[in-house]
mmCIF file of C-alpha atoms in Angstrom:
data_model
loop_
_atom_site.group_PDB
_atom_site.id
_atom_site.type_symbol
_atom_site.label_atom_id
_atom_site.label_comp_id
_atom_site.label_asym_id
_atom_site.label_seq_id
_atom_site.Cartn_x
_atom_site.Cartn_y
_atom_site.Cartn_z
ATOM 1 C CA MET R 624 -78.824 -16.814 96.042
ATOM 2 C CA LYS R 625 -78.403 -15.214 92.633
ATOM 3 C CA PHE R 626 -79.203 -11.539 91.939
ATOM 4 C CA GLU R 627 -79.069 -10.357 88.349
ATOM 5 C CA ALA R 628 -79.338 -6.729 87.279
ATOM 6 C CA SER R 629 -82.250 -7.422 84.961
ATOM 7 C CA TYR R 630 -85.873 -6.288 85.013
ATOM 8 C CA GLN R 631 -87.013 -9.552 83.432
ATOM 9 C CA PHE R 632 -85.098 -11.496 86.080
ATOM 10 C CA VAL R 633 -87.124 -9.685 88.756
ATOM 11 C CA LEU R 634 -90.412 -10.332 86.954
ATOM 12 C CA ASP R 635 -89.514 -14.018 86.752
ATOM 13 C CA LYS R 636 -88.815 -14.067 90.499
ATOM 14 C CA ILE R 637 -92.239 -12.578 91.191
ATOM 15 C CA GLU R 638 -93.841 -15.134 88.882
ATOM 16 C CA ARG R 639 -92.348 -17.954 90.965
ATOM 17 C CA ILE R 640 -93.593 -16.679 94.339
ATOM 18 C CA ASP R 641 -95.660 -19.214 96.267
ATOM 19 C CA PRO R 642 -97.262 -17.282 99.163
ATOM 20 C CA SER R 643 -98.368 -20.459 100.940
ATOM 21 C CA ALA R 644 -94.892 -22.017 100.839
ATOM 22 C CA TYR R 645 -93.415 -18.694 101.913
ATOM 23 C CA ALA R 646 -95.641 -18.587 105.003
ATOM 24 C CA ARG R 647 -94.707 -22.166 105.971
ATOM 25 C CA THR R 648 -90.978 -22.083 105.373
ATOM 26 C CA ARG R 649 -89.668 -18.502 105.380
ATOM 27 C CA ASN R 650 -87.728 -18.892 108.660
ATOM 28 C CA TYR R 651 -85.742 -21.904 107.434
ATOM 29 C CA ALA R 652 -82.382 -21.715 105.682
ATOM 30 C CA ASP R 653 -83.893 -23.235 102.526
ATOM 31 C CA GLY R 654 -87.286 -21.542 102.843
ATOM 32 C CA ALA R 655 -89.316 -20.351 99.859
ATOM 33 C CA ILE R 656 -88.315 -16.704 100.235
ATOM 34 C CA THR R 657 -88.828 -14.265 97.365
ATOM 35 C CA GLY R 658 -85.261 -13.021 96.858
ATOM 36 C CA LEU R 659 -86.658 -9.593 95.978
ATOM 37 C CA SER R 660 -85.205 -7.558 98.845
ATOM 38 C CA PRO R 661 -82.162 -6.155 96.953
ATOM 39 C CA TYR R 662 -84.451 -4.848 94.220
ATOM 40 C CA ILE R 663 -86.911 -3.307 96.678
ATOM 41 C CA SER R 664 -84.129 -1.672 98.698
ATOM 42 C CA ARG R 665 -82.611 -0.073 95.626
ATOM 43 C CA GLY R 666 -85.992 1.232 94.489
ATOM 44 C CA PHE R 667 -85.839 -0.917 91.362
ATOM 45 C CA ILE R 668 -89.307 -2.168 92.296
ATOM 46 C CA SER R 669 -91.586 -1.337 95.235
ATOM 47 C CA THR R 670 -93.540 -3.369 97.750
ATOM 48 C CA LYS R 671 -96.679 -2.106 96.008
ATOM 49 C CA PHE R 672 -95.370 -3.417 92.686
ATOM 50 C CA VAL R 673 -94.991 -6.902 94.192
ATOM 51 C CA PHE R 674 -98.457 -6.745 95.775
ATOM 52 C CA ASP R 675 -100.053 -5.614 92.512
ATOM 53 C CA LYS R 676 -98.321 -8.325 90.476
ATOM 54 C CA LEU R 677 -99.454 -11.039 92.882
ATOM 55 C CA GLN R 678 -103.025 -9.776 92.716
ATOM 56 C CA GLU R 679 -102.809 -9.856 88.920
ATOM 57 C CA LYS R 680 -101.843 -13.528 89.252
ATOM 58 C CA GLY R 681 -105.104 -14.108 91.102
ATOM 59 C CA PHE R 682 -103.921 -14.284 94.707
ATOM 60 C CA LYS R 683 -106.361 -12.840 97.232
ATOM 61 C CA PRO R 684 -105.005 -10.880 100.227
ATOM 62 C CA GLY R 685 -106.068 -13.660 102.581
ATOM 63 C CA GLU R 686 -104.008 -16.178 100.586
ATOM 64 C CA MET R 687 -100.821 -14.162 100.995
ATOM 65 C CA GLU R 688 -101.309 -12.475 104.353
ATOM 66 C CA LYS R 689 -97.949 -13.536 105.815
ATOM 67 C CA LEU R 690 -96.063 -12.355 102.743
ATOM 68 C CA LEU R 691 -97.916 -9.031 102.772
ATOM 69 C CA GLN R 692 -97.161 -8.655 106.463
ATOM 70 C CA GLU R 693 -93.441 -9.128 105.875
ATOM 71 C CA LEU R 694 -93.497 -6.642 102.986
ATOM 72 C CA ALA R 695 -95.378 -4.244 105.257
ATOM 73 C CA TRP R 696 -92.538 -4.431 107.790
ATOM 74 C CA ARG R 697 -90.318 -2.787 105.187
ATOM 75 C CA ASP R 698 -92.854 -0.014 104.567
ATOM 76 C CA TYR R 699 -93.288 0.388 108.317
ATOM 77 C CA TRP R 700 -89.579 0.920 108.933
ATOM 78 C CA GLN R 701 -89.489 3.438 106.089
ATOM 79 C CA GLN R 702 -92.436 5.315 107.590
ATOM 80 C CA VAL R 703 -90.605 5.441 110.929
ATOM 81 C CA TRP R 704 -87.524 6.861 109.181
ATOM 82 C CA LYS R 705 -89.665 9.337 107.265
ATOM 83 C CA SER R 706 -91.297 10.497 110.517
ATOM 84 C CA LYS R 707 -88.305 10.405 112.856
ATOM 85 C CA GLY R 708 -85.478 11.286 110.472
ATOM 86 C CA ASP R 709 -82.005 11.130 112.013
ATOM 87 C CA LEU R 710 -83.465 10.062 115.356
ATOM 88 C CA ILE R 711 -83.297 6.475 114.088
ATOM 89 C CA ASN R 712 -79.510 6.783 114.308
ATOM 90 C CA SER R 713 -79.728 6.746 118.105
ATOM 91 C CA ASP R 714 -81.661 4.693 120.647
ATOM 92 C CA LEU R 715 -85.254 5.300 119.592
ATOM 93 C CA LYS R 716 -87.492 4.244 122.489
ATOM 94 C CA ARG R 717 -85.082 3.746 125.364
ATOM 95 C CA THR R 718 -81.378 3.475 126.071
ATOM 96 C CA GLN R 719 -80.104 0.091 124.976
ATOM 97 C CA PRO R 720 -79.927 -1.988 128.168
ATOM 98 C CA ASP R 721 -76.650 -3.454 129.412
ATOM 99 C CA PHE R 722 -74.329 -2.515 126.558
ATOM 100 C CA GLU R 723 -70.678 -2.140 127.557
ATOM 101 C CA HIS R 724 -68.910 -0.789 124.474
ATOM 102 C CA CYS R 725 -69.430 0.763 121.040
ATOM 103 C CA GLN R 726 -67.287 -1.621 119.008
ATOM 104 C CA LEU R 727 -67.915 -4.991 117.363
ATOM 105 C CA PRO R 728 -66.775 -8.378 118.678
ATOM 106 C CA SER R 729 -63.812 -9.444 116.544
ATOM 107 C CA ALA R 730 -65.238 -12.955 116.330
ATOM 108 C CA VAL R 731 -68.405 -11.602 114.699
ATOM 109 C CA LEU R 732 -66.457 -9.360 112.334
ATOM 110 C CA ASN R 733 -64.257 -12.254 111.192
ATOM 111 C CA GLY R 734 -66.779 -15.094 111.328
ATOM 112 C CA GLU R 735 -64.914 -16.849 114.141
ATOM 113 C CA THR R 736 -67.556 -17.124 116.872
ATOM 114 C CA GLY R 737 -67.343 -20.904 117.046
ATOM 115 C CA ILE R 738 -71.010 -21.206 116.084
ATOM 116 C CA GLU R 739 -70.441 -22.998 112.782
ATOM 117 C CA VAL R 740 -73.578 -21.929 110.922
ATOM 118 C CA ILE R 741 -73.249 -18.307 112.020
ATOM 119 C CA ASP R 742 -69.577 -18.189 111.010
ATOM 120 C CA GLU R 743 -70.445 -19.686 107.636
ATOM 121 C CA HIS R 744 -73.094 -17.037 107.021
ATOM 122 C CA ILE R 745 -70.900 -14.132 108.138
ATOM 123 C CA LYS R 746 -68.403 -15.204 105.488
ATOM 124 C CA LEU R 747 -71.293 -15.562 103.028
ATOM 125 C CA LEU R 748 -72.434 -12.024 103.833
ATOM 126 C CA LYS R 749 -69.021 -10.627 102.954
ATOM 127 C CA SER R 750 -68.573 -12.717 99.807
ATOM 128 C CA THR R 751 -72.083 -12.439 98.324
ATOM 129 C CA GLY R 752 -73.762 -9.438 99.960
ATOM 130 C CA TYR R 753 -76.700 -11.482 101.188
ATOM 131 C CA ILE R 754 -77.770 -13.684 104.102
ATOM 132 C CA HIS R 755 -81.119 -14.973 105.323
ATOM 133 C CA ASN R 756 -83.124 -12.517 107.434
ATOM 134 C CA HIS R 757 -83.380 -14.983 110.329
ATOM 135 C CA MET R 758 -79.585 -15.236 110.384
ATOM 136 C CA ARG R 759 -79.313 -11.441 110.559
ATOM 137 C CA MET R 760 -81.281 -11.531 113.807
ATOM 138 C CA TYR R 761 -79.009 -14.263 115.174
ATOM 139 C CA ILE R 762 -75.912 -12.184 114.426
ATOM 140 C CA ALA R 763 -77.440 -9.051 115.944
ATOM 141 C CA ALA R 764 -78.369 -10.955 119.098
ATOM 142 C CA LEU R 765 -74.846 -12.332 119.349
ATOM 143 C CA ALA R 766 -73.151 -8.956 118.876
ATOM 144 C CA CYS R 767 -75.435 -6.850 121.071
ATOM 145 C CA ASN R 768 -77.040 -9.031 123.701
ATOM 146 C CA LEU R 769 -74.227 -11.484 124.413
ATOM 147 C CA GLY R 770 -71.272 -9.487 123.054
ATOM 148 C CA LYS R 771 -72.519 -6.313 124.828
ATOM 149 C CA SER R 772 -72.029 -4.054 121.777
ATOM 150 C CA HIS R 773 -74.104 -0.956 121.300
ATOM 151 C CA TRP R 774 -76.123 -1.636 118.154
ATOM 152 C CA ILE R 775 -75.036 1.280 115.930
ATOM 153 C CA LEU R 776 -71.600 0.131 114.719
ATOM 154 C CA PRO R 777 -72.581 -3.534 114.195
ATOM 155 C CA ALA R 778 -75.648 -2.354 112.267
ATOM 156 C CA GLN R 779 -73.459 -0.143 110.066
ATOM 157 C CA TRP R 780 -71.116 -3.085 109.470
ATOM 158 C CA MET R 781 -73.935 -5.333 108.297
ATOM 159 C CA TYR R 782 -75.506 -2.570 106.175
ATOM 160 C CA TYR R 783 -72.119 -2.028 104.542
ATOM 161 C CA HIS R 784 -72.161 -5.539 103.092
ATOM 162 C CA LEU R 785 -75.848 -6.023 102.247
ATOM 163 C CA LEU R 786 -76.992 -5.715 98.644
ATOM 164 C CA ASP R 787 -80.444 -5.135 100.109
ATOM 165 C CA GLY R 788 -79.128 -2.623 102.617
ATOM 166 C CA ASP R 789 -81.951 -0.328 103.672
ATOM 167 C CA TRP R 790 -80.831 1.826 106.566
ATOM 168 C CA ALA R 791 -84.295 2.060 108.136
ATOM 169 C CA SER R 792 -84.928 -1.695 108.081
ATOM 170 C CA ASN R 793 -81.396 -2.451 109.189
ATOM 171 C CA ALA R 794 -80.971 0.120 111.964
ATOM 172 C CA LEU R 795 -84.445 -0.321 113.423
ATOM 173 C CA SER R 796 -84.278 -4.126 113.274
ATOM 174 C CA TRP R 797 -80.966 -4.052 115.146
ATOM 175 C CA GLN R 798 -82.564 -1.720 117.682
ATOM 176 C CA TRP R 799 -85.483 -4.139 118.019
ATOM 177 C CA VAL R 800 -83.084 -7.018 118.720
ATOM 178 C CA ALA R 801 -80.968 -4.925 121.110
ATOM 179 C CA GLY R 802 -83.971 -3.672 123.069
ATOM 180 C CA SER R 803 -83.694 0.053 122.295
ATOM 181 C CA ASN R 804 -86.713 -0.129 119.968
ATOM 182 C CA ALA R 805 -88.585 -2.826 121.907
ATOM 183 C CA ASN R 806 -89.571 -3.705 125.451
ATOM 184 C CA LYS R 807 -87.269 -6.709 125.596
ATOM 185 C CA LYS R 808 -84.188 -8.122 123.912
ATOM 186 C CA TYR R 809 -84.118 -10.925 121.351
ATOM 187 C CA TYR R 810 -82.010 -13.975 122.166
ATOM 188 C CA VAL R 811 -81.225 -17.158 120.269
ATOM 189 C CA ASN R 812 -79.846 -20.469 121.479
ATOM 190 C CA GLN R 813 -78.122 -23.342 119.689
ATOM 191 C CA GLU R 814 -81.288 -25.439 119.560
ATOM 192 C CA ASN R 815 -83.070 -22.712 117.574
ATOM 193 C CA ILE R 816 -80.148 -22.342 115.171
ATOM 194 C CA ASN R 817 -79.913 -26.106 114.680
ATOM 195 C CA ARG R 818 -83.629 -26.323 113.948
ATOM 196 C CA PHE R 819 -83.875 -23.597 111.323
ATOM 197 C CA PHE R 820 -80.440 -24.019 109.724
ATOM 198 C CA TYR R 821 -80.185 -27.824 109.847
ATOM 199 C CA SER R 822 -77.129 -27.895 112.085
ATOM 200 C CA ASN R 823 -76.377 -30.467 114.770
ATOM 201 C CA GLN R 824 -73.698 -28.568 116.670
ATOM 202 C CA LEU R 825 -73.653 -28.953 120.467
ATOM 203 C CA ASN R 826 -71.585 -27.790 123.451
ATOM 204 C CA THR R 827 -71.257 -24.161 122.348
ATOM 205 C CA PHE R 828 -71.798 -21.037 124.459
ATOM 206 C CA LEU R 829 -75.279 -20.906 122.894
ATOM 207 C CA ASP R 830 -76.115 -24.498 123.814
ATOM 208 C CA VAL R 831 -78.146 -23.385 126.822
ATOM 209 C CA ASP R 832 -81.746 -22.984 127.877
ATOM 210 C CA TYR R 833 -83.387 -19.603 127.255
ATOM 211 C CA SER R 834 -83.598 -19.060 131.009
ATOM 212 C CA SER R 835 -79.804 -18.581 130.952
ATOM 213 C CA PHE R 836 -80.312 -15.309 129.114
ATOM 214 C CA GLU R 837 -82.051 -13.697 132.077
ATOM 215 C CA ASN R 838 -78.572 -12.840 133.381
ATOM 216 C CA PRO R 839 -76.302 -13.495 130.392
ATOM 217 C CA VAL R 840 -72.564 -13.884 130.846
ATOM 218 C CA LEU R 841 -70.232 -12.385 128.245
ATOM 219 C CA PRO R 842 -68.742 -15.403 126.404
ATOM 220 C CA GLU R 843 -64.965 -15.574 126.203
ATOM 221 C CA GLU R 844 -65.279 -15.853 122.406
ATOM 222 C CA LEU R 845 -66.895 -12.394 122.182
ATOM 223 C CA LYS R 846 -64.671 -10.425 124.570
ATOM 224 C CA LYS R 847 -62.176 -9.110 122.026
ATOM 225 C CA THR R 848 -63.567 -6.134 120.095
ATOM 226 C CA GLU R 849 -62.524 -3.819 117.288
ATOM 227 C CA VAL R 850 -63.771 -1.080 114.978
ATOM 228 C CA PRO R 851 -64.230 -2.190 111.360
ATOM 229 C CA ILE R 852 -63.055 0.126 108.590
ATOM 230 C CA LEU R 853 -66.069 0.995 106.447
ATOM 231 C CA THR R 854 -65.417 3.225 103.446
ATOM 232 C CA THR R 855 -67.072 3.550 100.060
ATOM 233 C CA GLU R 856 -65.196 3.895 96.796
ATOM 234 C CA LEU R 857 -67.485 5.678 94.355
ATOM 235 C CA PRO R 858 -67.039 5.262 90.586
ATOM 236 C CA THR R 859 -65.498 7.944 88.421
ATOM 237 C CA ALA R 860 -68.015 9.958 86.423
ATOM 238 C CA GLU R 861 -67.607 11.710 83.092
ATOM 239 C CA ALA R 862 -69.061 15.110 82.186
ATOM 240 C CA LEU R 863 -72.811 15.032 81.653
ATOM 241 C CA SER R 864 -74.486 15.722 78.336
ATOM 242 C CA ILE R 865 -77.495 17.771 79.416
ATOM 243 C CA HIS R 866 -80.358 19.035 77.280
ATOM 244 C CA PRO R 867 -81.254 22.264 79.145
ATOM 245 C CA GLU R 868 -84.764 22.447 77.699
ATOM 246 C CA ARG R 869 -85.733 19.057 79.143
ATOM 247 C CA PRO R 870 -86.830 18.205 82.696
ATOM 248 C CA SER R 871 -84.247 16.341 84.776
ATOM 249 C CA LEU R 872 -84.970 13.219 86.829
ATOM 250 C CA ILE R 873 -82.655 12.553 89.774
ATOM 251 C CA TYR R 874 -82.007 8.900 90.613
ATOM 252 C CA ASN R 875 -79.875 7.707 93.526
ATOM 253 C CA TYR R 876 -78.864 4.633 95.535
ATOM 254 C CA TYR R 877 -82.427 4.320 96.847
ATOM 255 C CA ASN R 878 -84.230 5.085 93.576
ATOM 256 C CA LEU R 879 -83.239 3.063 90.527
ATOM 257 C CA ASP R 880 -86.755 2.578 89.157
ATOM 258 C CA PRO R 881 -86.567 1.714 85.418
ATOM 259 C CA GLU R 882 -90.301 2.429 85.010
ATOM 260 C CA TRP R 883 -90.170 5.957 86.444
ATOM 261 C CA HIS R 884 -91.390 8.366 83.718
ATOM 262 C CA LYS R 885 -90.446 5.696 81.215
ATOM 263 C CA GLY R 886 -90.359 6.846 77.597
ATOM 264 C CA GLU R 887 -90.417 10.560 78.434
ATOM 265 C CA ASP R 888 -87.955 12.996 76.875
ATOM 266 C CA VAL R 889 -85.933 13.906 79.973
ATOM 267 C CA ASN R 890 -82.417 14.067 81.385
ATOM 268 C CA ARG R 891 -81.830 11.055 83.637
ATOM 269 C CA ILE R 892 -79.090 11.550 86.227
ATOM 270 C CA LEU R 893 -77.838 9.028 88.777
ATOM 271 C CA LEU R 894 -76.617 11.151 91.686
ATOM 272 C CA LEU R 895 -74.155 9.551 94.100
ATOM 273 C CA GLU R 896 -73.354 12.015 96.891
ATOM 274 C CA PRO R 897 -70.066 11.363 98.739
ATOM 275 C CA GLU R 898 -71.559 12.872 101.910
ATOM 276 C CA VAL R 899 -74.345 10.269 101.931
ATOM 277 C CA PHE R 900 -71.880 7.401 101.586
ATOM 278 C CA ALA R 901 -69.585 8.900 104.223
ATOM 279 C CA SER R 902 -72.408 8.628 106.760
ATOM 280 C CA HIS R 903 -73.882 5.417 105.310
ATOM 281 C CA PRO R 904 -70.932 3.552 103.744
ATOM 282 C CA VAL R 905 -71.453 0.501 101.542
ATOM 283 C CA SER R 906 -69.084 -1.994 99.932
ATOM 284 C CA LYS R 907 -67.861 -2.014 96.346
ATOM 285 C CA LYS R 908 -70.059 -5.051 95.762
ATOM 286 C CA CYS R 909 -73.109 -2.958 96.701
ATOM 287 C CA ILE R 910 -72.075 -0.068 94.460
ATOM 288 C CA ASP R 911 -71.437 -2.450 91.560
ATOM 289 C CA PHE R 912 -74.882 -4.001 92.022
ATOM 290 C CA ALA R 913 -76.526 -0.569 92.038
ATOM 291 C CA MET R 914 -74.606 0.477 88.925
ATOM 292 C CA GLY R 915 -75.762 -2.707 87.210
ATOM 293 C CA LEU R 916 -79.390 -1.879 88.007
ATOM 294 C CA ALA R 917 -78.850 1.658 86.703
ATOM 295 C CA GLU R 918 -77.826 0.210 83.346
ATOM 296 C CA CYS R 919 -81.442 -0.950 82.968
ATOM 297 C CA ILE R 920 -82.463 2.726 82.702
ATOM 298 C CA PRO R 921 -81.893 3.961 79.119
ATOM 299 C CA GLY R 922 -79.927 7.185 78.829
ATOM 300 C CA ILE R 923 -79.006 7.498 82.498
ATOM 301 C CA GLN R 924 -75.797 9.406 83.288
ATOM 302 C CA LEU R 925 -73.697 9.321 86.456
ATOM 303 C CA TYR R 926 -72.827 12.360 88.566
ATOM 304 C CA VAL R 927 -70.677 11.981 91.681
ATOM 305 C CA GLY R 928 -70.965 15.006 93.938
ATOM 306 C CA SER R 929 -73.512 16.973 95.911
ATOM 307 C CA PHE R 930 -76.955 17.925 94.644
ATOM 308 C CA GLU R 931 -76.011 21.580 95.090
ATOM 309 C CA ASN R 932 -72.898 21.214 92.927
ATOM 310 C CA LEU R 933 -74.893 19.359 90.283
ATOM 311 C CA MET R 934 -77.393 22.217 90.109
ATOM 312 C CA GLN R 935 -74.679 24.869 89.958
ATOM 313 C CA GLU R 936 -72.563 23.062 87.395
ATOM 314 C CA TYR R 937 -75.358 22.301 84.949
ATOM 315 C CA SER R 938 -78.030 24.929 85.780
ATOM 316 C CA LEU R 939 -80.747 22.294 85.828
ATOM 317 C CA LYS R 940 -84.372 23.361 85.594
ATOM 318 C CA ASP R 941 -87.571 21.407 86.255
ATOM 319 C CA VAL R 942 -85.910 18.869 88.544
ATOM 320 C CA PHE R 943 -87.918 15.849 89.722
ATOM 321 C CA TYR R 944 -87.003 13.330 92.408
ATOM 322 C CA LYS R 945 -88.634 10.760 94.670
ATOM 323 C CA GLU R 946 -89.162 11.420 98.360
ATOM 324 C CA HIS R 947 -86.631 9.773 100.670
ATOM 325 C CA PRO R 948 -85.189 10.721 104.086
ATOM 326 C CA LEU R 949 -81.681 11.032 102.604
ATOM 327 C CA ASN R 950 -82.820 13.569 100.002
ATOM 328 C CA THR R 951 -83.134 16.555 102.324
ATOM 329 C CA SER R 952 -80.775 18.683 100.209
ATOM 330 C CA TYR R 953 -82.735 18.128 97.007
ATOM 331 C CA ARG R 954 -84.740 20.974 95.468
ATOM 332 C CA GLY R 955 -87.405 20.694 92.797
ATOM 333 C CA THR R 956 -90.594 18.684 92.451
ATOM 334 C CA GLN R 957 -90.786 15.853 94.953
ATOM 335 C CA GLU R 958 -92.807 12.797 93.960
ATOM 336 C CA GLU R 959 -94.062 10.203 96.418
ATOM 337 C CA ARG R 960 -92.657 6.714 96.565
ATOM 338 C CA ASP R 961 -95.047 3.819 95.973
ATOM 339 C CA TRP R 962 -96.420 2.267 99.153
ATOM 340 C CA MET R 963 -98.593 -0.818 99.534
ATOM 341 C CA PHE R 964 -101.068 1.072 101.688
ATOM 342 C CA THR R 965 -102.183 4.653 102.299
ATOM 343 C CA VAL R 966 -101.342 4.373 106.019
ATOM 344 C CA GLU R 967 -98.779 7.034 106.922
ATOM 345 C CA GLY R 968 -97.032 8.486 109.941
ATOM 346 C CA TYR R 969 -95.333 7.117 113.021
ATOM 347 C CA PHE R 970 -96.763 4.139 114.869
ATOM 348 C CA PRO R 971 -94.942 3.011 118.036
ATOM 349 C CA SER R 972 -95.501 -0.633 117.092
ATOM 350 C CA PHE R 973 -95.620 -2.497 113.816
ATOM 351 C CA PHE R 974 -98.870 -4.227 114.692
ATOM 352 C CA ALA R 975 -100.664 -0.908 115.260
ATOM 353 C CA PHE R 976 -99.551 0.013 111.732
ATOM 354 C CA TRP R 977 -100.432 -3.424 110.331
ATOM 355 C CA LYS R 978 -103.914 -3.330 111.857
ATOM 356 C CA LYS R 979 -104.769 -0.262 109.774
ATOM 357 C CA CYS R 980 -103.140 -1.779 106.679
ATOM 358 C CA LYS R 981 -105.192 -4.966 106.997
ATOM 359 C CA LYS R 982 -108.368 -2.944 107.208
ATOM 360 C CA GLU R 983 -107.592 -1.373 103.815
ATOM 361 C CA ILE R 984 -107.548 -4.779 102.125
ATOM 362 C CA GLY R 985 -110.357 -6.392 104.070
ATOM 363 C CA LEU R 986 -108.333 -8.718 106.280
#
């Protein structure tokens, strides 16, 4: 799938969305998915922006309920992160059942599990920064529930490579699969993979009935484990040219909105904090994609360092930024992110959250 750093490219993607086809085919390898997730994750657009654009096209909420539900999952995970903070970095609801180690199966890391479609997509993840959401669940199930990994390191590994890496969605989805954020674990067998990814592979360690997962045996292919090296190389920044009389807008890896205070006479600063990327590392491909999106914001300048050092070095006044759980060190005027719904706070289940969201739009 192609991802261009262009606002018009994103608008064209939204124009091509077919909510009905999405609902029918989204779980298949060639399904009519939107391809918008990297732009939503980087704050280039919001879920609300997509919803509003589809309504402008004439779609009624009932005609795009499944699409809205999937977009709402993203908002839900963000609300959990906003409410729980760093607690999402550990087992949220209960200790992950039956894990045996805190590494990653080498076969998963290297795309050598023997499950052809999964291996193909692991290599695709590393080369392109994107794989289908259904495949992400397959890989998580393999690593955690058959490979006996605790979810945290495998989740960090996948986040590292994803252009649409959103730590809340990624960490909490892995926890859901691994059973630390759900009442049961998620498993996949070869028949399911063959159906949704058009494979015909047989006689693998996944070519079993689901009843086999009641007492799963660690496959030989997943026994060897290792710790992947995940580090972020941030770009070099030049000295900023600041107009001290103007307000300053702080952008970051999660806020690259080209429409934010568009046309106003302000300083626009892209802040990349090494401390954030030390705890949430991403690949060079991800940084390059984010920098490409930043180029769509006229006049933006890059600063690599802490928010505190930025303030001290340039004596910024009237600082504005968007709310985000990683912005706890920021000081100034905090503005809310755009959400599809007004529903806020922690809900122990998505469907409790979704029930209130549906009520807002008459579903």
